[in-house]
Amino acid sequence: MNTQAPERQWFNQMLTENRQVLADDNQSWLEQTRQQARASLELLPLPHRKQETWHYTDFSKLYAKNFYSQTVPVTGMDIDDIDAWVYPETESYRLVFVNGQCVPGLSNIEQLPASIKIGSLRAALSTDNQVITDTLSRRHDRQDDVFSALNRALLNDGLFIHVGADVVVPRPVEVVYLNINFEHNTLSQPHSLVILEPGAALTLVEHHTSTGSADYFFNGINEIILGENSRMQHYNLQQESSTAHHINRHQVQQHRASDYRAWHIASGAGWSRTDVNVDFAGTQANCELQGLYTAGSGQYTDIHLDVQHSLPACRSRENFRGIVHGKGRAVFDGRIVVAKDAQGSDASLSNRNLLLSENAEIDTKPQLEIYADDVKCAHGTTVGRLDPQQVFYLRSRGIPEPEARRMLCMGFAEQILATVEDERLHKFMLKEVTDKLQQQEVDA
C-alpha cells in the first residue's frame, strides 16, 4: 500500500519520468548536484497553506496534471515564428529557449569577443566548466523549497552569461523563453547562471511567452552574481498562456559597490509566482526592484521579495504596483531584513494596488525587520479603487467610461514604466500592459 501523500507522489513522478532527458556529460559535480537535490526532495516539506510563504496559494490545478520534458530537438521553426522581439536583430544579442532548451538556430550570438560568453548552460559545461563548477558549488545560501530542488534534480540547460572584468556588453542581451505544446503538457526547467566580473556591465531582457493556449509548467531559476563595481539592468517580462503555470526565482548576490536594477512585468499565466532574493555580500551596493502585475478572471499572480541587508552602507528600493480586475487574484509579499551589523543601511518598500471590480482580490504584506540602530528604512502599502471624480471628469470631456477607466489605469501603471530609460523597452512594455487591459472587461 502506497502511503505517500498525493502531492509527494506528484513530485516523485515528475522526477522519475523526466530523468531520461538529462545530459550525460560525465561531470561528477553535476551528478552530485542532482543527487543532492533528489535527496532534498524527500526531506523538504511540501508547500501548504499553513506555511507563511504559501499561505494564499492553491496548488490543486498544478497537482492535477503531469508535465514532461521535451525529448525531441526543436525543428521546423523559423525566426519569423517568434514575434515577441523587443529589439531589431542588429540592436541586441539574441537567444531563444523553446520549452527550456536552447535553440542555436533561432539565436544570434555570433562574433562575441572572448571576454563575453553568452549561450546555453548545457553547451558551456564543456567550454566553461571551471567557472560554472566553482560558482554553483559554492552557492550554499540558496533558499530551498521543493520546486527549486526539483529544478536542480533535473538540471540540464539554461542561460549562461559570463562577462569579464571591466567589460561593458555593447548591446542588450534579449532572451525569449518560448513554450509550446507537442503531444503532452510540457515541463520547462531552465537553470540560468549570470556572472559579472568586477567592473562589468550588462543589460538583460528576458521574455516569457507561449503559443496559443499551451498548457505547461515553467519552473526556472536565475542565479546572478555581481562582482565589485559591476552594473546590471534586468528586465523580466512574463506574458504567457492563460493555462500556464509559472514559477521563477531570481537569486542575486551583490558584491561591493555593485548596482542591480530590475523590472518585473507580470501580465500572463493562469498561475504564476515570482521570487526575488537579494543578498548584499559587499558594502555600498545598490539594488532597485520595480514591478507591475495585472491579474484578471482566472488568474493568480504572486510576487515575493526578500532583500537581506547583511552588511553596512547598502541601499535598496522596492516599488511594485498591481492592477486586479474581474475575478483576478494577486499576492504581494515583500520583506527587507537589516542585520545587526548592517549599520548605515537605507531601504524602502512600497506596494500600491488598484481593485477594479467587487470580485477582485489582493493580499499584500510588506515586512521590515530591523536589527541595527543607524538605519534609514520605510515601508507602506495601499489598496484602493479608481477615483470616481477622476472618471467623471474624463467622461465630462466626452471620453467613454471604459476608455476613461483604462486611461486612469495606464496612468497608474506608468509610474513604474516611466522609470524604464530605454525607449524601445518602454514602448514594448507599455503596449503589453495596454493590450492586457483592453482584452479584459474592466468592471467598476
Coordinates of C-alpha atoms in Angstrom, one line a residue:
M1 CA 0.0 0.0 0.0
N2 CA 1.4 3.4 -1.0
T3 CA 1.1 5.7 2.0
Q4 CA 2.7 8.7 0.4
A5 CA 0.7 11.9 0.1
P6 CA -0.6 12.6 -3.4
E7 CA 1.5 15.8 -3.6
R8 CA 4.7 13.8 -2.7
Q9 CA 3.7 11.3 -5.3
W10 CA 3.4 14.1 -7.9
F11 CA 7.0 15.2 -7.2
N12 CA 8.3 11.7 -7.3
Q13 CA 6.5 11.1 -10.6
M14 CA 7.9 14.3 -12.1
L15 CA 11.4 13.3 -11.1
T16 CA 11.1 9.7 -12.4
E17 CA 9.5 10.5 -15.7
N18 CA 11.8 13.4 -16.7
R19 CA 15.3 12.0 -15.8
Q20 CA 15.8 10.3 -19.2
V21 CA 16.3 13.7 -21.0
L22 CA 19.3 14.7 -18.8
A23 CA 22.6 15.4 -20.5
D24 CA 25.2 12.8 -19.7
D25 CA 28.4 14.9 -19.7
N26 CA 30.5 12.8 -17.3
Q27 CA 30.6 15.7 -14.8
S28 CA 30.8 14.3 -11.3
W29 CA 29.9 17.6 -9.6
L30 CA 26.8 17.9 -11.8
E31 CA 25.6 14.4 -11.0
Q32 CA 26.4 15.1 -7.3
T33 CA 24.3 18.3 -7.5
R34 CA 21.4 16.3 -9.0
Q35 CA 21.6 13.6 -6.4
Q36 CA 21.7 16.0 -3.5
A37 CA 18.6 17.8 -4.9
R38 CA 16.8 14.4 -5.3
A39 CA 17.6 13.7 -1.6
S40 CA 16.3 17.1 -0.7
L41 CA 13.0 16.4 -2.4
E42 CA 12.4 13.6 0.1
L43 CA 13.2 15.8 3.1
L44 CA 11.9 19.2 2.3
P45 CA 8.4 20.0 3.5
L46 CA 5.7 20.1 0.9
P47 CA 4.2 23.6 0.4
H48 CA 0.8 24.1 2.0
R49 CA -1.4 26.9 3.2
K50 CA -0.2 26.8 6.8
Q51 CA 3.2 27.9 5.6
E52 CA 3.5 31.7 5.6
T53 CA 5.2 31.8 2.2
W54 CA 2.5 29.7 0.6
H55 CA -0.5 30.8 2.6
Y56 CA -2.6 32.1 -0.3
T57 CA -1.5 29.5 -2.9
D58 CA -3.9 26.9 -4.3
F59 CA -1.9 24.0 -5.9
S60 CA -4.8 21.8 -6.9
K61 CA -4.7 22.6 -10.6
L62 CA -1.0 22.1 -10.8
Y63 CA -1.0 18.8 -9.0
A64 CA -3.9 17.6 -11.2
K65 CA -1.6 17.3 -14.2
N66 CA 1.6 15.6 -15.2
F67 CA 4.2 17.6 -17.2
Y68 CA 7.0 16.1 -19.3
S69 CA 10.4 17.5 -20.5
Q70 CA 10.8 17.7 -24.2
T71 CA 12.9 14.8 -25.6
V72 CA 13.0 15.7 -29.3
P73 CA 15.1 18.7 -30.6
V74 CA 13.0 21.6 -31.9
T75 CA 12.9 21.6 -35.7
G76 CA 10.7 23.3 -38.3
M77 CA 10.7 26.6 -36.5
D78 CA 11.9 29.8 -38.1
I79 CA 13.0 33.1 -36.6
D80 CA 9.8 34.7 -38.1
D81 CA 7.7 32.4 -36.0
I82 CA 8.7 34.5 -33.0
D83 CA 7.1 37.9 -33.0
A84 CA 7.9 38.9 -29.4
W85 CA 11.2 40.7 -30.1
V86 CA 11.9 44.0 -28.3
Y87 CA 14.9 44.9 -30.5
P88 CA 15.6 44.6 -34.2
E89 CA 18.2 41.9 -34.9
T90 CA 21.1 44.2 -35.2
E91 CA 20.5 46.0 -31.9
S92 CA 20.8 43.1 -29.5
Y93 CA 22.3 39.7 -28.9
R94 CA 19.5 37.2 -29.2
L95 CA 19.0 33.8 -27.5
V96 CA 15.9 31.6 -27.8
F97 CA 14.9 28.7 -25.5
V98 CA 12.0 26.5 -26.5
N99 CA 10.5 24.5 -23.7
G100 CA 13.6 25.2 -21.6
Q101 CA 16.1 24.1 -24.3
C102 CA 18.4 26.5 -26.1
V103 CA 17.8 26.5 -29.9
P104 CA 21.0 27.9 -31.6
G105 CA 19.4 28.1 -35.0
L106 CA 17.0 30.8 -33.7
S107 CA 19.7 32.7 -31.8
N108 CA 22.1 35.4 -32.8
I109 CA 25.2 35.5 -30.6
E110 CA 27.9 35.3 -33.1
Q111 CA 31.1 37.5 -33.2
L112 CA 31.2 38.0 -29.4
P113 CA 34.6 39.0 -28.0
A114 CA 36.4 36.4 -25.9
S115 CA 35.7 38.4 -22.8
I116 CA 31.9 37.9 -23.2
K117 CA 30.3 34.5 -23.0
I118 CA 26.6 34.2 -23.9
G119 CA 24.8 31.0 -24.6
S120 CA 23.5 27.7 -23.3
L121 CA 24.5 26.4 -19.9
R122 CA 24.5 22.9 -21.3
A123 CA 27.0 23.8 -24.0
A124 CA 29.1 25.8 -21.5
L125 CA 29.6 22.7 -19.4
S126 CA 32.3 21.7 -22.0
T127 CA 33.7 25.1 -22.7
D128 CA 33.5 26.9 -19.3
N129 CA 33.2 24.0 -16.9
Q130 CA 35.5 25.5 -14.2
V131 CA 33.7 28.8 -13.7
I132 CA 30.3 27.0 -13.6
T133 CA 31.6 24.4 -11.2
D134 CA 33.2 27.0 -8.9
T135 CA 30.1 29.2 -8.9
L136 CA 27.4 26.6 -8.4
S137 CA 29.3 24.5 -5.9
R138 CA 29.9 27.5 -3.6
R139 CA 26.4 28.8 -3.7
H140 CA 25.3 27.4 -0.3
D141 CA 23.0 30.4 0.6
R142 CA 20.1 29.3 -1.6
Q143 CA 16.6 29.3 -0.1
D144 CA 15.4 25.8 -0.9
D145 CA 11.9 24.6 -1.4
V146 CA 10.7 21.5 -3.3
F147 CA 10.3 23.4 -6.6
S148 CA 13.9 24.7 -6.6
A149 CA 15.1 21.2 -5.6
L150 CA 13.1 19.7 -8.5
N151 CA 14.8 22.2 -10.8
R152 CA 18.3 21.2 -9.6
A153 CA 17.5 17.5 -9.6
L154 CA 16.8 17.8 -13.3
L155 CA 19.4 20.4 -14.0
N156 CA 20.0 20.2 -17.8
D157 CA 20.1 23.6 -19.6
G158 CA 19.6 27.3 -19.1
L159 CA 21.1 30.7 -19.9
F160 CA 24.8 31.2 -19.3
I161 CA 26.4 34.6 -19.3
H162 CA 29.9 35.4 -18.2
V163 CA 31.2 39.0 -18.6
G164 CA 34.9 39.6 -18.0
A165 CA 36.3 42.3 -15.7
D166 CA 35.7 45.9 -16.8
V167 CA 33.9 44.8 -19.9
V168 CA 30.7 46.6 -21.0
V169 CA 28.4 44.4 -23.1
P170 CA 27.8 46.7 -26.1
R171 CA 24.2 45.6 -26.8
P172 CA 21.3 44.3 -24.7
V173 CA 21.0 40.6 -24.4
E174 CA 17.5 39.6 -25.3
V175 CA 16.4 36.1 -24.3
V176 CA 13.0 34.7 -25.3
Y177 CA 11.6 31.7 -23.4
L178 CA 9.0 30.2 -25.8
N179 CA 6.8 27.5 -24.6
I180 CA 4.8 25.3 -26.9
N181 CA 2.8 22.0 -26.5
F182 CA 3.5 18.9 -28.5
E183 CA 1.7 15.6 -27.6
H184 CA 1.6 16.4 -23.8
N185 CA 1.8 19.1 -21.2
T186 CA 5.4 20.4 -21.2
L187 CA 7.8 20.8 -18.3
S188 CA 10.3 23.7 -18.8
Q189 CA 13.1 24.0 -16.2
P190 CA 15.9 26.3 -17.2
H191 CA 18.6 26.9 -14.6
S192 CA 20.5 30.0 -15.6
L193 CA 23.7 31.5 -14.4
V194 CA 24.8 35.1 -14.9
I195 CA 28.2 36.2 -13.7
L196 CA 29.6 39.7 -14.0
E197 CA 33.2 40.1 -13.0
P198 CA 34.3 43.3 -11.2
G199 CA 33.6 46.5 -13.2
A200 CA 31.5 44.7 -15.9
A201 CA 28.1 46.0 -17.2
L202 CA 25.1 44.2 -18.8
T203 CA 21.5 44.8 -19.9
L204 CA 19.5 41.6 -19.9
V205 CA 15.9 41.3 -21.2
E206 CA 14.1 38.1 -20.5
H207 CA 10.7 37.5 -22.1
H208 CA 8.5 34.6 -21.2
T209 CA 5.8 33.8 -23.9
S210 CA 4.0 30.9 -25.4
T211 CA 1.9 29.9 -28.4
G212 CA -1.9 29.8 -28.3
S213 CA -3.3 28.1 -25.2
A214 CA -0.2 26.0 -24.4
D215 CA -0.6 24.1 -21.1
Y216 CA 2.8 23.8 -19.3
F217 CA 4.8 24.2 -16.1
F218 CA 7.7 26.7 -16.2
N219 CA 9.9 26.1 -13.2
G220 CA 13.0 28.3 -13.6
I221 CA 15.9 29.6 -11.5
N222 CA 18.2 32.5 -12.2
E223 CA 21.4 32.8 -10.3
I224 CA 23.0 36.2 -10.7
I225 CA 26.4 37.1 -9.2
L226 CA 27.6 40.7 -9.5
G227 CA 31.2 41.4 -8.9
E228 CA 32.7 44.6 -7.3
N229 CA 31.6 47.8 -9.1
S230 CA 29.6 45.8 -11.7
R231 CA 26.3 47.1 -13.1
M232 CA 23.3 45.2 -14.4
Q233 CA 19.9 46.3 -15.7
H234 CA 17.5 43.3 -15.7
Y235 CA 14.0 43.2 -17.4
N236 CA 11.8 40.2 -16.8
L237 CA 8.6 40.2 -18.9
Q238 CA 6.0 37.4 -18.2
Q239 CA 3.3 37.2 -20.9
E240 CA 2.3 33.6 -21.0
S241 CA -0.7 31.4 -21.8
S242 CA -3.7 31.7 -19.6
T243 CA -3.4 28.0 -18.9
A244 CA 0.3 28.1 -17.9
H245 CA 1.8 27.5 -14.5
H246 CA 4.9 29.6 -13.9
I247 CA 7.4 29.8 -11.0
N248 CA 10.6 31.8 -11.5
R249 CA 13.2 32.5 -8.8
H250 CA 15.9 35.2 -9.1
Q251 CA 18.8 34.7 -6.6
V252 CA 21.0 37.8 -6.7
Q253 CA 24.3 38.2 -4.9
Q254 CA 25.8 41.6 -4.9
H255 CA 29.4 42.4 -4.0
R256 CA 30.9 45.7 -3.0
A257 CA 29.6 48.8 -4.8
S258 CA 27.7 46.8 -7.4
D259 CA 24.5 48.2 -8.9
Y260 CA 21.5 46.0 -9.7
R261 CA 18.3 47.4 -11.2
A262 CA 15.4 45.1 -12.2
W263 CA 11.9 45.5 -13.6
H264 CA 9.4 42.6 -13.3
I265 CA 6.3 42.9 -15.5
A266 CA 3.8 40.1 -15.0
S267 CA 0.6 40.1 -17.1
G268 CA 0.2 36.5 -18.2
A269 CA -0.2 32.8 -17.0
G270 CA -3.1 31.4 -15.1
W271 CA -1.0 30.7 -12.1
S272 CA 2.3 32.5 -11.5
R273 CA 4.8 33.2 -8.8
T274 CA 8.0 35.4 -9.0
D275 CA 10.6 35.2 -6.2
V276 CA 13.4 37.7 -6.0
N277 CA 16.0 37.1 -3.3
V278 CA 18.8 39.6 -3.0
D279 CA 21.8 39.3 -0.7
F280 CA 24.4 42.0 -0.1
A281 CA 27.8 40.3 0.0
G282 CA 29.7 43.6 0.0
T283 CA 29.3 47.1 1.3
Q284 CA 28.0 50.2 -0.6
A285 CA 25.9 48.1 -3.0
N286 CA 22.7 49.4 -4.5
C287 CA 19.6 47.4 -5.5
E288 CA 16.4 48.7 -7.1
L289 CA 13.5 46.4 -7.7
Q290 CA 10.4 47.6 -9.5
G291 CA 7.4 45.8 -10.9
L292 CA 4.0 45.9 -12.3
Y293 CA 1.5 43.0 -12.3
T294 CA -2.0 42.6 -13.6
A295 CA -4.5 39.8 -12.9
G296 CA -7.9 39.2 -14.4
S297 CA -10.5 36.4 -14.2
G298 CA -8.9 33.0 -14.0
Q299 CA -5.5 34.4 -13.0
Y300 CA -3.5 34.1 -9.8
T301 CA -0.3 36.3 -9.6
D302 CA 2.1 36.1 -6.7
I303 CA 5.2 38.3 -6.1
H304 CA 7.7 37.6 -3.3
L305 CA 10.7 39.8 -2.4
D306 CA 13.4 39.0 0.1
V307 CA 16.2 41.6 0.4
Q308 CA 18.9 40.8 3.0
H309 CA 20.9 43.8 4.3
S310 CA 23.6 41.8 5.9
L311 CA 26.5 44.3 5.6
P312 CA 26.8 48.1 6.2
A313 CA 26.0 51.0 4.0
C314 CA 23.9 49.3 1.3
R315 CA 20.8 50.8 -0.3
S316 CA 17.7 49.1 -1.6
R317 CA 14.4 50.3 -3.2
E318 CA 11.4 48.1 -3.9
N319 CA 8.4 49.7 -5.7
F320 CA 5.6 47.4 -7.1
R321 CA 2.2 48.2 -8.3
G322 CA -0.8 45.9 -9.2
I323 CA -4.0 46.1 -11.2
V324 CA -6.5 43.4 -10.4
H325 CA -9.8 43.1 -12.2
G326 CA -12.7 40.7 -12.9
K327 CA -12.2 37.7 -10.6
G328 CA -8.5 38.0 -10.6
R329 CA -6.3 37.5 -7.5
A330 CA -2.9 38.8 -6.6
V331 CA -0.5 38.4 -3.7
F332 CA 2.4 40.7 -2.8
D333 CA 4.8 39.7 -0.1
G334 CA 7.8 42.0 0.3
R335 CA 10.4 41.5 3.0
I336 CA 13.5 43.5 3.9
V337 CA 15.8 42.3 6.7
V338 CA 18.5 44.6 8.1
A339 CA 21.0 42.6 10.2
K340 CA 22.6 43.8 13.4
D341 CA 25.9 44.8 11.9
A342 CA 24.3 46.4 8.8
Q343 CA 24.7 50.0 10.1
G344 CA 24.0 52.8 7.6
S345 CA 21.5 50.7 5.6
D346 CA 19.0 52.7 3.5
A347 CA 15.9 50.7 2.5
S348 CA 12.3 51.4 1.4
L349 CA 9.4 49.2 0.2
S350 CA 6.2 50.4 -1.5
N351 CA 3.3 48.4 -2.8
R352 CA 0.2 50.1 -4.3
N353 CA -2.8 48.3 -5.9
L354 CA -5.9 49.0 -7.8
L355 CA -9.0 46.8 -7.5
L356 CA -11.3 47.3 -10.4
S357 CA -14.2 45.0 -9.5
E358 CA -16.0 43.7 -6.5
N359 CA -14.7 40.2 -7.0
A360 CA -11.1 41.1 -7.4
E361 CA -8.7 40.3 -4.5
I362 CA -5.3 41.4 -3.4
D363 CA -3.4 40.2 -0.4
T364 CA -0.4 42.4 0.4
K365 CA 2.1 42.0 3.2
P366 CA 5.1 44.4 3.4
Q367 CA 7.6 43.4 6.0
L368 CA 10.5 45.3 7.5
E369 CA 12.8 43.6 10.1
I370 CA 15.5 45.9 11.6
Y371 CA 18.1 44.7 14.0
A372 CA 20.5 47.7 13.6
D373 CA 20.4 51.1 15.1
D374 CA 21.8 53.6 12.5
V375 CA 19.4 53.0 9.5
K376 CA 17.0 54.8 7.3
C377 CA 14.1 52.5 6.4
A378 CA 10.4 52.8 5.4
H379 CA 7.6 50.7 4.0
G380 CA 4.0 51.1 3.0
T381 CA 1.1 49.6 1.1
T382 CA -2.2 50.8 -0.4
V383 CA -5.2 49.1 -1.9
G384 CA -7.9 51.2 -3.5
R385 CA -10.3 51.8 -6.4
L386 CA -10.3 54.3 -9.2
D387 CA -11.3 57.8 -8.1
P388 CA -14.9 58.3 -9.3
Q389 CA -14.3 62.0 -9.6
Q390 CA -11.5 61.4 -12.0
V391 CA -13.6 59.0 -14.0
F392 CA -16.4 61.6 -14.0
Y393 CA -14.0 64.4 -15.1
L394 CA -12.9 62.4 -18.1
R395 CA -16.4 61.4 -19.1
S396 CA -17.4 65.1 -18.9
R397 CA -14.8 65.7 -21.6
G398 CA -16.5 63.2 -23.9
I399 CA -14.4 60.1 -23.2
P400 CA -16.5 56.9 -22.8
E401 CA -16.3 55.3 -19.4
P402 CA -14.4 52.2 -20.3
E403 CA -11.8 54.3 -22.1
A404 CA -11.6 56.7 -19.1
R405 CA -11.0 53.8 -16.7
R406 CA -8.3 52.4 -18.9
M407 CA -6.6 55.8 -19.2
L408 CA -6.5 56.1 -15.4
C409 CA -5.2 52.5 -15.1
M410 CA -2.4 53.3 -17.5
G411 CA -1.6 56.5 -15.6
F412 CA -1.2 54.3 -12.5
A413 CA 1.0 51.8 -14.4
E414 CA 3.1 54.5 -16.0
Q415 CA 4.5 55.4 -12.6
I416 CA 6.5 52.2 -12.9
L417 CA 7.0 52.1 -16.7
A418 CA 8.3 55.6 -16.8
T419 CA 11.4 54.6 -14.9
V420 CA 12.5 52.5 -18.0
E421 CA 15.0 54.7 -19.8
D422 CA 15.3 52.5 -22.9
E423 CA 12.7 53.9 -25.4
R424 CA 12.2 50.5 -27.2
L425 CA 11.7 48.7 -24.0
H426 CA 9.3 51.4 -22.6
K427 CA 7.1 51.2 -25.7
F428 CA 7.1 47.4 -25.7
M429 CA 6.2 47.1 -22.0
L430 CA 3.6 49.9 -22.3
K431 CA 1.9 48.1 -25.2
E432 CA 2.0 44.8 -23.4
V433 CA 0.1 46.2 -20.4
T434 CA -2.3 48.3 -22.5
D435 CA -3.2 45.2 -24.6
K436 CA -3.8 43.2 -21.5
L437 CA -6.2 45.7 -20.1
Q438 CA -8.0 46.0 -23.4
Q439 CA -8.5 42.3 -23.6
Q440 CA -10.3 42.2 -20.3
E441 CA -13.6 43.8 -19.3
V442 CA -12.7 46.4 -16.7
D443 CA -15.7 46.4 -14.3
A444 CA -16.4 49.0 -11.8

